[in-house]
Tab-separated table of C-alpha atoms and ligand atoms in Angstrom:
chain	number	residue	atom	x	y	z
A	285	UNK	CA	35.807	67.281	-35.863
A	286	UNK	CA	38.859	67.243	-37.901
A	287	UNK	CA	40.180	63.791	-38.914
A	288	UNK	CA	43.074	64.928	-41.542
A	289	UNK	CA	46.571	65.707	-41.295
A	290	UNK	CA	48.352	68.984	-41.331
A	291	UNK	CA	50.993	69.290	-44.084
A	292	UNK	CA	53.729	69.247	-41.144
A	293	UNK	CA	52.387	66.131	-40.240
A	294	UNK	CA	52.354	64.258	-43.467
A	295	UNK	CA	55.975	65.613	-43.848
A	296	UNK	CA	57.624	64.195	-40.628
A	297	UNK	CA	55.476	60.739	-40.974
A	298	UNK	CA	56.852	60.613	-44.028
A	299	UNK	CA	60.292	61.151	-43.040
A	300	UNK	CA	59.939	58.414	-40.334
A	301	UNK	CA	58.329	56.190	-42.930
A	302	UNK	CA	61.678	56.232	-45.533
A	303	UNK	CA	63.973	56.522	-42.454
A	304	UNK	CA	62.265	52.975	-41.358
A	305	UNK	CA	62.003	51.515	-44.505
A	306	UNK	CA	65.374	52.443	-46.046
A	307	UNK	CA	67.466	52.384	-42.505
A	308	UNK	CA	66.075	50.184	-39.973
A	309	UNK	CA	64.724	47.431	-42.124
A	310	UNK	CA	67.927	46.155	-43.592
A	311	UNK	CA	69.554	45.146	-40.482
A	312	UNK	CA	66.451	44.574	-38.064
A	313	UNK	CA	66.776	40.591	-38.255
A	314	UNK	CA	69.999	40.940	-37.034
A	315	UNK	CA	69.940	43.117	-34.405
A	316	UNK	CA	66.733	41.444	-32.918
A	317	UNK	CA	68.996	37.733	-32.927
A	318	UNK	CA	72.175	39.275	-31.248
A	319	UNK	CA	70.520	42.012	-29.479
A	320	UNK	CA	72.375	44.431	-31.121
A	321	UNK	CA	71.721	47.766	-29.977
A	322	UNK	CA	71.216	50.439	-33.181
A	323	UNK	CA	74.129	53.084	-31.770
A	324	UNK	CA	74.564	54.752	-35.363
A	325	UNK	CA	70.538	54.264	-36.410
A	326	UNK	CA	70.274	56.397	-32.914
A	327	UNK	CA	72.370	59.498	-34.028
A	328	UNK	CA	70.614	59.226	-37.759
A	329	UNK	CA	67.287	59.454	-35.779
A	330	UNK	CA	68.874	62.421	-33.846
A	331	UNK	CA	69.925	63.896	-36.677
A	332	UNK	CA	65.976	63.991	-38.195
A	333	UNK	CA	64.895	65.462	-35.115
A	334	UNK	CA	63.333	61.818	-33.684
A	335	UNK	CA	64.784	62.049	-30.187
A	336	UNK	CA	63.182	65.572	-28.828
A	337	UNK	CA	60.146	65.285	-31.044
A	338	UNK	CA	58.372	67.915	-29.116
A	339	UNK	CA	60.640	69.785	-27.083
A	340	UNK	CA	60.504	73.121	-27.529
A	341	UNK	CA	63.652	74.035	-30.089
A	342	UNK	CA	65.033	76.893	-27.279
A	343	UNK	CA	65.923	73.473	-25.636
A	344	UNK	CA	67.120	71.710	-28.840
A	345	UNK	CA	63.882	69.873	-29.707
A	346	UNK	CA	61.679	69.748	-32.727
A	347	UNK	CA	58.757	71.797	-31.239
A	348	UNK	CA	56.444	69.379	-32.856
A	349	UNK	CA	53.176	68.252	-31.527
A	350	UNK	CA	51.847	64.751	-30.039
A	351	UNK	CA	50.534	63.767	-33.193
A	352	UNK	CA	53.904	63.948	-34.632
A	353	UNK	CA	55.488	61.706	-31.747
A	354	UNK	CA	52.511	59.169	-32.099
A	355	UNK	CA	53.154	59.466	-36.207
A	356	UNK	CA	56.701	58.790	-36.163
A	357	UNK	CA	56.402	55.856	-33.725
A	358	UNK	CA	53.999	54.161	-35.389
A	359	UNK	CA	56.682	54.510	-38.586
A	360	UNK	CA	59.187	52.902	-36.780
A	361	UNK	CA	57.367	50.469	-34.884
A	362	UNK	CA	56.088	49.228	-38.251
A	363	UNK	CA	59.908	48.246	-39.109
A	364	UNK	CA	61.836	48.379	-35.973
A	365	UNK	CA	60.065	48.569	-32.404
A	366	UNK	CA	63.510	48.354	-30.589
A	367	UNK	CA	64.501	51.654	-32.314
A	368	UNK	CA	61.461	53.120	-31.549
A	369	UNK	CA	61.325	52.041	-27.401
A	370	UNK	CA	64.795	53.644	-27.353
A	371	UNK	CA	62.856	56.912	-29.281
A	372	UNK	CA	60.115	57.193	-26.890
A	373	UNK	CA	61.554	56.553	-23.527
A	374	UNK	CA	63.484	59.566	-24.861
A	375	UNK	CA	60.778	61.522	-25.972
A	376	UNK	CA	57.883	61.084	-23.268
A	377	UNK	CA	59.459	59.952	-20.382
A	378	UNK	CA	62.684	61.822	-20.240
A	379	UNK	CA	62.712	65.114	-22.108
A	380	UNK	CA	58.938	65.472	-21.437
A	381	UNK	CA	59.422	64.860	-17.771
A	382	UNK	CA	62.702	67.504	-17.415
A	383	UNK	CA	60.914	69.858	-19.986
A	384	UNK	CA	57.705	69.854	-18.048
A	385	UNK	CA	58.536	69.490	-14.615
A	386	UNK	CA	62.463	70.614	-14.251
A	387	UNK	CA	64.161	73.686	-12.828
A	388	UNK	CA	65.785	75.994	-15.851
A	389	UNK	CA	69.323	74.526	-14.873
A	390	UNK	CA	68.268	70.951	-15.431
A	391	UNK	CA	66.853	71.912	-18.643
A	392	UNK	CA	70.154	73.850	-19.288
A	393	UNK	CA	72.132	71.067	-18.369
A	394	UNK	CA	70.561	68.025	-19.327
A	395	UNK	CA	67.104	68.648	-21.480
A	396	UNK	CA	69.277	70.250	-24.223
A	397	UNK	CA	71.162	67.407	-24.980
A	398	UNK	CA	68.687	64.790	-24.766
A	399	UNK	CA	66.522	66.687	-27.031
A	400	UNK	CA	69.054	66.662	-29.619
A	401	UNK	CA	70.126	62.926	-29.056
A	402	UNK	CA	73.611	63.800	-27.895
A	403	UNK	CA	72.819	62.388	-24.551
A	404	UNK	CA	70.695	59.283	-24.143
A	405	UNK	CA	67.924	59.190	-21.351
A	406	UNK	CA	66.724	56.488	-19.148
A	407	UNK	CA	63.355	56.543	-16.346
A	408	UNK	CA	63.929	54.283	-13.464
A	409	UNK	CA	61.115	53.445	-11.617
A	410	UNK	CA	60.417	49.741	-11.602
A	411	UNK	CA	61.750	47.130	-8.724
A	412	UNK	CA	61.987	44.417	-8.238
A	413	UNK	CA	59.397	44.167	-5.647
A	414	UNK	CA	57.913	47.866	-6.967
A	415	UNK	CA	56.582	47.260	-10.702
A	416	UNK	CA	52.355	48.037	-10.880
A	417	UNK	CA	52.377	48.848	-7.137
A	418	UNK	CA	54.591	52.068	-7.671
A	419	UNK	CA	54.430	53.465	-4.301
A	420	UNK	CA	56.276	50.847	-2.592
A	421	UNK	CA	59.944	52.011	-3.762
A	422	UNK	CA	62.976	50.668	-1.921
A	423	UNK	CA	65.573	52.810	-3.434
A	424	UNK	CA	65.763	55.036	-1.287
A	425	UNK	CA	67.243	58.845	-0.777
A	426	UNK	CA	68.541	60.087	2.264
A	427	UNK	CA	68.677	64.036	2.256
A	428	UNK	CA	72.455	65.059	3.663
A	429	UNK	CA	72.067	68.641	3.202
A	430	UNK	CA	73.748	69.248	-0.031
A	431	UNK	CA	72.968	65.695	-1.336
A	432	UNK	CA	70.517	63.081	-1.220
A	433	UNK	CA	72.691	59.826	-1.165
A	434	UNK	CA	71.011	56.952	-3.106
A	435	UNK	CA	70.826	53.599	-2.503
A	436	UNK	CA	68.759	50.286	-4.348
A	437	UNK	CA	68.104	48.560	-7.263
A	438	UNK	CA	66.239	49.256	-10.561
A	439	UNK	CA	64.916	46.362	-12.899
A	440	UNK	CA	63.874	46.386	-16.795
A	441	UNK	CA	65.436	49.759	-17.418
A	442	UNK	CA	65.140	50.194	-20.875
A	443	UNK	CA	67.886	52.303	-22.593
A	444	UNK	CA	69.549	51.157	-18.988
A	445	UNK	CA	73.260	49.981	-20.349
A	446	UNK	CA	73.720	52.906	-23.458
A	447	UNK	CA	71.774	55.840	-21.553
A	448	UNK	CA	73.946	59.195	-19.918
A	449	UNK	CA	71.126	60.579	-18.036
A	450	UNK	CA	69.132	58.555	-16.091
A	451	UNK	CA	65.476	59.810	-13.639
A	452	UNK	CA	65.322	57.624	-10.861
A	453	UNK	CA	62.258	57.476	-8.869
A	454	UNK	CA	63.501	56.776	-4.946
A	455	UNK	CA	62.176	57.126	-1.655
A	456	UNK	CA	62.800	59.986	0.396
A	457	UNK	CA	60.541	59.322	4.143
A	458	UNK	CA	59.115	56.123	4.043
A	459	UNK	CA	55.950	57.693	6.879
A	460	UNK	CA	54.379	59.763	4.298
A	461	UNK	CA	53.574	57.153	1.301
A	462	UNK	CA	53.575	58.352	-2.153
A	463	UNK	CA	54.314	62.178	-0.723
A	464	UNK	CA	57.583	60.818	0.331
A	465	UNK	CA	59.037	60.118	-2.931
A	466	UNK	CA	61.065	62.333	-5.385
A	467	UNK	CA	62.667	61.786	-8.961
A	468	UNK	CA	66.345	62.574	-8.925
A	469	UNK	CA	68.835	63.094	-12.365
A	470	UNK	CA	71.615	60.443	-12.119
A	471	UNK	CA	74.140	60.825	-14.156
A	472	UNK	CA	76.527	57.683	-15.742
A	473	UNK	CA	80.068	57.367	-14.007
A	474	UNK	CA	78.263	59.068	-10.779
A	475	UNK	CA	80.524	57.200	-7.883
A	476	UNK	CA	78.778	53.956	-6.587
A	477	UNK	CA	76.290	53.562	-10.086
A	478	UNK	CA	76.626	50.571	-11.252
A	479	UNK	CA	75.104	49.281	-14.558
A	480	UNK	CA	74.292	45.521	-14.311
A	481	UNK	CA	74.039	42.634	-17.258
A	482	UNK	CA	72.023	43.052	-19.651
A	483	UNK	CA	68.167	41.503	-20.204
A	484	UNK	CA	67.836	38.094	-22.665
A	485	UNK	CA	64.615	39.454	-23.540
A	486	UNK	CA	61.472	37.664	-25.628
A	487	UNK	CA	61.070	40.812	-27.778
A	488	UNK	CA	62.354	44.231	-28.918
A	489	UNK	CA	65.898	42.529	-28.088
A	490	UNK	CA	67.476	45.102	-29.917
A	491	UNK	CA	66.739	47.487	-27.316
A	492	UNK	CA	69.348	47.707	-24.125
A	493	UNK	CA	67.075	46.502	-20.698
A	494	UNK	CA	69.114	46.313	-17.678
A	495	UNK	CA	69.182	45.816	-13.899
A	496	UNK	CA	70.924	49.303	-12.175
A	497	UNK	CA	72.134	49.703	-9.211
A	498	UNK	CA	73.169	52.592	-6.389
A	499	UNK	CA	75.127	52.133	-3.618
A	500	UNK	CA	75.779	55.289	-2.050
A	501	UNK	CA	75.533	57.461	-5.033
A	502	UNK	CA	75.541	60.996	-4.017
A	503	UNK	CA	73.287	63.107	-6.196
A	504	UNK	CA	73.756	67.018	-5.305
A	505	UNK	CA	70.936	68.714	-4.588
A	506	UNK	CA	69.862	70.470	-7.691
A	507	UNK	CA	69.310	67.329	-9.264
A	508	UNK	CA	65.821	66.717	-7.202
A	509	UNK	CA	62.889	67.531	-10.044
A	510	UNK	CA	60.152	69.669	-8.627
A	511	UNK	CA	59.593	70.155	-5.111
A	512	UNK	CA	60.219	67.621	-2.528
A	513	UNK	CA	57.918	64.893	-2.191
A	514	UNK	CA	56.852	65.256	-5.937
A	515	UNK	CA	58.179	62.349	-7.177
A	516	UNK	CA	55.166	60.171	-7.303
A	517	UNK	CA	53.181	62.664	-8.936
A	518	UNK	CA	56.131	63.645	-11.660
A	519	UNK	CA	56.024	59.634	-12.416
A	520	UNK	CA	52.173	59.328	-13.154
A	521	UNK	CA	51.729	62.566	-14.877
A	522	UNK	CA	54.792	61.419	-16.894
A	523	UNK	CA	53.595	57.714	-17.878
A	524	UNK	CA	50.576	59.282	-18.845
A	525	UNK	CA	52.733	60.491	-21.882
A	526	UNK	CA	54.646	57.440	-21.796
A	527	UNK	CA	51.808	55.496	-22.559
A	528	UNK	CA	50.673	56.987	-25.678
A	529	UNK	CA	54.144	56.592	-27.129
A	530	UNK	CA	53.268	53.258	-26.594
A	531	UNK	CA	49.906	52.742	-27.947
A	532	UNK	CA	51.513	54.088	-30.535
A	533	UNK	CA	54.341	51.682	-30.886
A	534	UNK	CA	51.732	48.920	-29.647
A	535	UNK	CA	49.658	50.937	-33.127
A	536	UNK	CA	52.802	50.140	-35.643
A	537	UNK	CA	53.549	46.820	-34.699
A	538	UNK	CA	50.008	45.519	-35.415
A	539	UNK	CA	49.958	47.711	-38.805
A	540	UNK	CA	53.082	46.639	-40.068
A	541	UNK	CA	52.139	42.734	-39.640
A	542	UNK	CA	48.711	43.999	-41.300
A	543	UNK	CA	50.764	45.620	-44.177
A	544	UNK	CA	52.647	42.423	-44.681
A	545	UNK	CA	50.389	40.160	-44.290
A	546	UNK	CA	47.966	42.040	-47.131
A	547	UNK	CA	50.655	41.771	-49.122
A	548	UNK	CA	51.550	38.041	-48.591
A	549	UNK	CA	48.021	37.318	-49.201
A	550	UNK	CA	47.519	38.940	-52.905
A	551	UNK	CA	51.011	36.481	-53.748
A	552	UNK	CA	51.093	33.386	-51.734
A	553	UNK	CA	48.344	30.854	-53.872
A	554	UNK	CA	46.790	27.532	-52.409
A	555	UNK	CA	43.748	25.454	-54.021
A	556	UNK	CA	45.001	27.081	-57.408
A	557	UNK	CA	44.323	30.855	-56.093
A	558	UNK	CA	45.825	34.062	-54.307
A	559	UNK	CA	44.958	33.453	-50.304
A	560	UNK	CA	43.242	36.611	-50.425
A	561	UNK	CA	40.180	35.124	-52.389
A	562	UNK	CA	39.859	33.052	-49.648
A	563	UNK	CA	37.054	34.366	-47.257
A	564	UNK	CA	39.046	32.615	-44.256
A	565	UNK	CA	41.831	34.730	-45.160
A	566	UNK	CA	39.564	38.068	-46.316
A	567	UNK	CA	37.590	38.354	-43.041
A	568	UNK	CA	41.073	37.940	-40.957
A	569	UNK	CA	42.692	40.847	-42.908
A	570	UNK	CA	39.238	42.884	-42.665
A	571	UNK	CA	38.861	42.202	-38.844
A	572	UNK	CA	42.497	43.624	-38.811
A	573	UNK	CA	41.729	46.747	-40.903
A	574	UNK	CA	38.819	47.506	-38.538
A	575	UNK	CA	40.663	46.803	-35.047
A	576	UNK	CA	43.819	48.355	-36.408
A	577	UNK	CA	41.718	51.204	-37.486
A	578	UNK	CA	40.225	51.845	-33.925
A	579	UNK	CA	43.132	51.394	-31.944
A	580	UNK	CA	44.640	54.023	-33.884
A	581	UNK	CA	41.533	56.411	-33.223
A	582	UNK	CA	42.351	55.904	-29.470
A	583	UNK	CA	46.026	56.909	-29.801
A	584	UNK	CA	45.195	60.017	-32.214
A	585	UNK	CA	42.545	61.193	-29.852
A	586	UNK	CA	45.052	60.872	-26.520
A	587	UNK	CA	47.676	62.521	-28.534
A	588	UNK	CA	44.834	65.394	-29.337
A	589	UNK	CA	43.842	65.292	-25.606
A	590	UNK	CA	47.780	66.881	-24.671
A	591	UNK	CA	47.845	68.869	-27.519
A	592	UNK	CA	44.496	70.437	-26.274
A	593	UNK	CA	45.877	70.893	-22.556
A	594	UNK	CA	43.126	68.627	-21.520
A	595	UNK	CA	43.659	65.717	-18.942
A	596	UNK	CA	45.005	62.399	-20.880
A	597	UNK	CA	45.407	60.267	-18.299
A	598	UNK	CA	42.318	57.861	-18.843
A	599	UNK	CA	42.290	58.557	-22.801
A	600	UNK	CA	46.640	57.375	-22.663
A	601	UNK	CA	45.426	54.457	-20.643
A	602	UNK	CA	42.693	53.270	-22.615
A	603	UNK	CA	44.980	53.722	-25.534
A	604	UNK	CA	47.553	51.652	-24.874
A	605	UNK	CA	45.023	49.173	-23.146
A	606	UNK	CA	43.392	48.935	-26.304
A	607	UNK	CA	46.325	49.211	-29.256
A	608	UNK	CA	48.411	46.923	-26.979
A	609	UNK	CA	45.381	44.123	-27.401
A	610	UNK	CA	45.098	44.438	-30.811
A	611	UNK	CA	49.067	44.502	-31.129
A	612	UNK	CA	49.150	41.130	-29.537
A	613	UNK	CA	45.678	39.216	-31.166
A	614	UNK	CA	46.896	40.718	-34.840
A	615	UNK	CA	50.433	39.966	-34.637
A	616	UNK	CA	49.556	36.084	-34.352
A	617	UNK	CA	46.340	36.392	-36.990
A	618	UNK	CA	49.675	37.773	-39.635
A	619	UNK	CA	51.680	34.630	-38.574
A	620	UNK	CA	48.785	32.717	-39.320
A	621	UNK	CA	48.248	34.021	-42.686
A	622	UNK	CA	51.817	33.386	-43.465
A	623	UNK	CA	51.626	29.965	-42.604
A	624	UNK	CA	54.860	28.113	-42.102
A	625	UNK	CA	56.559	31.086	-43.474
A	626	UNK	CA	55.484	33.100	-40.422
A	627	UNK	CA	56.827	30.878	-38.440
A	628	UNK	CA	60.348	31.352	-39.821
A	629	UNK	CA	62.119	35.135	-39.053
A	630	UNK	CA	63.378	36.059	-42.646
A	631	UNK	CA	59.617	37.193	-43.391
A	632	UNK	CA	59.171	39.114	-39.958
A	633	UNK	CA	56.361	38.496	-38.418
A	634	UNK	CA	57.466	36.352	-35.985
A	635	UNK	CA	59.338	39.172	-34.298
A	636	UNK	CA	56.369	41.268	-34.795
A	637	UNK	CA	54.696	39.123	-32.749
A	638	UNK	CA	57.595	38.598	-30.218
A	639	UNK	CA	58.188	42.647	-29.665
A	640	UNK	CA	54.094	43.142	-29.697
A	641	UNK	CA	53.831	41.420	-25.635
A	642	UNK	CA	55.665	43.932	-24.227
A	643	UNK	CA	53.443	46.919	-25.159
A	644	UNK	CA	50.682	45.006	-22.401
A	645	UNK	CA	53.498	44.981	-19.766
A	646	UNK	CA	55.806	47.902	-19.598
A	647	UNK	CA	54.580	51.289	-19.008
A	648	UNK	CA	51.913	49.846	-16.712
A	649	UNK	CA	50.838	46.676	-17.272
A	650	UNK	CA	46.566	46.470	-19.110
A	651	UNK	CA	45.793	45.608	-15.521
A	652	UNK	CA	47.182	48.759	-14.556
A	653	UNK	CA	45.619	50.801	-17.358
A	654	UNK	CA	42.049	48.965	-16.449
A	655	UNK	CA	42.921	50.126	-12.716
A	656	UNK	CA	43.547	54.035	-13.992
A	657	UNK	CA	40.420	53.573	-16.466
A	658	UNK	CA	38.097	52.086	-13.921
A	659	UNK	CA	39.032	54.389	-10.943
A	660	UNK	CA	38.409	57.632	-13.291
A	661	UNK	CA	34.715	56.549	-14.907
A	662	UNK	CA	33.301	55.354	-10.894
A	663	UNK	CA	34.608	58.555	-9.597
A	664	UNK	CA	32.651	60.303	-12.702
B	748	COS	N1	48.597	62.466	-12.088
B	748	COS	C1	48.779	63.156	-10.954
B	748	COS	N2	48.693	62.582	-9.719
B	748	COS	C2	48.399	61.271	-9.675
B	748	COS	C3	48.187	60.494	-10.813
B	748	COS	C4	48.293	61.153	-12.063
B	748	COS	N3	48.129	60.499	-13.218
B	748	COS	N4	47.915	59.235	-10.432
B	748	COS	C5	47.944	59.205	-9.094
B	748	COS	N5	48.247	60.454	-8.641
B	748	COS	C6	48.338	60.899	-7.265
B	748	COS	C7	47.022	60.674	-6.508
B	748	COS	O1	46.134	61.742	-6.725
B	748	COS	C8	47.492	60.595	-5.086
B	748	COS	O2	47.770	61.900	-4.608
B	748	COS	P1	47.116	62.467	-3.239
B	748	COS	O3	47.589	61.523	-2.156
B	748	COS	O4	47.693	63.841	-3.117
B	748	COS	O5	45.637	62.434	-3.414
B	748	COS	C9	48.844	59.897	-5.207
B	748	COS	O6	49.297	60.130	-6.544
B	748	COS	C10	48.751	58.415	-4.961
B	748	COS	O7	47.842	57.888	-5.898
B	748	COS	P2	47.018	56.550	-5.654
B	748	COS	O8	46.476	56.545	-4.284
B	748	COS	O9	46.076	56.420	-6.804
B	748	COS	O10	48.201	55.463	-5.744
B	748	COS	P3	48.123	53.892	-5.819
B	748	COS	O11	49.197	53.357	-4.959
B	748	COS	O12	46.729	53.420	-5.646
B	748	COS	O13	48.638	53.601	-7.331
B	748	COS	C11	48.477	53.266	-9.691
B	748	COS	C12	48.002	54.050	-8.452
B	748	COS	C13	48.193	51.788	-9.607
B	748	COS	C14	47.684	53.869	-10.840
B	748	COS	C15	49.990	53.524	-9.891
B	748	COS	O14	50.755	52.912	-8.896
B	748	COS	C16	50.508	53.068	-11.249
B	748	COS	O15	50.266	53.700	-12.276
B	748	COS	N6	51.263	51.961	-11.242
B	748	COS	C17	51.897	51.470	-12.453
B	748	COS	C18	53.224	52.115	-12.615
B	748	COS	C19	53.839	51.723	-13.908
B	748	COS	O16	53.384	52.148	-14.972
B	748	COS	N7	54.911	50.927	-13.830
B	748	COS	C20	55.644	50.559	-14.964
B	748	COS	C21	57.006	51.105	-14.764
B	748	COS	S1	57.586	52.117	-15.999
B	748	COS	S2	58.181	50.808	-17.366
């Protein structure tokens, strides 16, 4: 066993680390009150390499490893979880997905862009009646020979208003269940796509979440990823990516309101001392350490799992089941510590804590990952 960095990876965390602290922090209060989406922040990450982290570079991408996806998020998430959603719906669902799964003209066409963050990528599968329960699409694809011609609505699309590309998930024969799905590329401006408003959301409001929808868009033929009736399968093996990018994001979130908090805690003095000498204060920040700690164990050994070629799907689950948690309990224990001054956004906490709830919703919700988890150890 091999705990330590390789030189490449201590460069590009690095990289992600004084990208986040000298680019995304200065305007992140902002952007998370008027939901400001970061359009230039998104072509300076393109232009490091952020937005095809491991795409191979014939396609445009970085050709770095999981470990470098799961080290950059958690850089970003520390500062800026918005800008790092919009990163890894990019990353693991949509370049990973074409990249893995697409014919060599999609990857021509679309996968070479993305990678280099001159297109923007979206993955619509949720519903509104089709969110954990995945099979039960509406949206549905009729095959007319040279087309499949799309119809139905898609909910909490994330990148869903600034995105070019977008994989929809749709049904294609209702008889034959989850085998009668496929994932189609759906471009913007495609006749009868319609973008709807935009999501008021709790957190990560500087990310762009919006309702789509297709009235008789008519997506040629070509565009159908893998072969028919694959849809299902592309949109689990997929989200088993997805979810390590983010754990890892759920990972950030919790150590950036760990980092502040320390720091609060060795300068903020009550009773005529530093917090910090405070054991009520101590065993918070040590119980965060340790959680923080372990959660990030999880990620780093999921991320290991794909760069190994072995099967991640229980090890992504359990990692984002598990960071998410600790996202969510350590994000209020740093408000607490900062007191009053928690409660108020200049010191960022607060919106640490806001962004860390979605991380046990999207991407499967922790009932979904205890589903995956459970299924896979009774079936052991
Ligand atoms: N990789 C490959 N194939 C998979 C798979 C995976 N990770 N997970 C399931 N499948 C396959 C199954 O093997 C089965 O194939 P066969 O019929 O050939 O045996 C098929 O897909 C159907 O699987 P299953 O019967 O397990 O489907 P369920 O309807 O029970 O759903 C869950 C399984 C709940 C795990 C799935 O619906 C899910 O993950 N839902 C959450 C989706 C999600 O993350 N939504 C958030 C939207 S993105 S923000």
């Amino acid at each position: 066993m091999d705990f330590s960095l390789t030189e490449e990876h201590i460069m590009i965390r690095d990289a992600a680390r004084e990208f986040a602290q000298n680019e995304l922090l200065p305007g992140v209060i902002e952007r998370d009150e008027k939901q400001h989406f970061p359009d230039s922040l998104v072509k300076k990450m393109a232009n490091l390499g952020f937005m095809g982290i491991m795409v191979n570079p014939k396609y445009g991408g970085s050709g770095m490893d999981t470990i470098s996806y799961v080290l950059v998020m958690e850089e970003l998430s520390k500062v800026d979880a918005s800008a790092a959603v919009i990163v890894s719906v990019n990353n693991s669902l949509v370049c990973y997905g074409l990249e893995a799964f697409g014919s060599e003209y999609q990857k021509q066409k679309y996968l070479t862009k993305l990678a280099t963050g001159e297109l923007i990528g979206a993955f619509c599968l949720s519903e509104p009646e089709a969110g954990s329960d995945a099979t039960s699409q509406k949206t549905s694809a009729i095959d007319k020979g040279d087309y499949y011609l799309l119809n139905g609505t898609k909910n909490w699309i994330t990148n869903g208003g600034r995105a070019d590309v977008y994989l929809v998930i749709a049904q294609t024969d209702k008889e034959k269940g989850s085998h009668g799905i496929n994932a189609f590329i759906v471009e913007k401006g495609m006749k009868g796509f319609h973008v709807g408003p935009k999501e008021n959301k709790l957190g990560i409001r500087g990310s762009d979440t919006h309702t789509l929808q297709f009235n008789d868009v008519k997506v040629p033929k070509e565009n159908r990823i893998g072969d028919d009736g694959f849809g299902f399968k592309f949109a689990m093996k997929t989200l088993s990516g997805g979810r390590i990018g983010i754990a890892a994001q759920a990972l950030g979130i919790a150590q950036g309101a760990y980092e502040l908090a320390l720091k609060y805690s060795k300068e903020r003095k009550t009773f005529g001392t530093e917090i910090s000498n405070h054991q009520a204060i101590a065993f918070k920040l040590a119980d965060m350490h340790t959680e923080i700690s372990a959660a990030r164990h999880l990620v780093m050994k999921s991320a290991w799992d794909k760069d190994q070629g072995k099967n991640y799907d229980t090890s992504s689950a359990m990692a984002k089941l598990y960071a998410s948690k600790v996202a969510m309990k350590q994000t209020v224990e740093a408000v607490q510590i900062f007191g009053g001054n928690g409660f108020v956004k200049d010191y960022h906490v607060e919106r640490l804590m806001r962004d860390a709830k979605i991380t046990q919703i999207y991407e499967g919700t922790s009932e979904i990952q205890k589903i995956v988890i459970s299924r896979s150890i009774l079936k052991e």
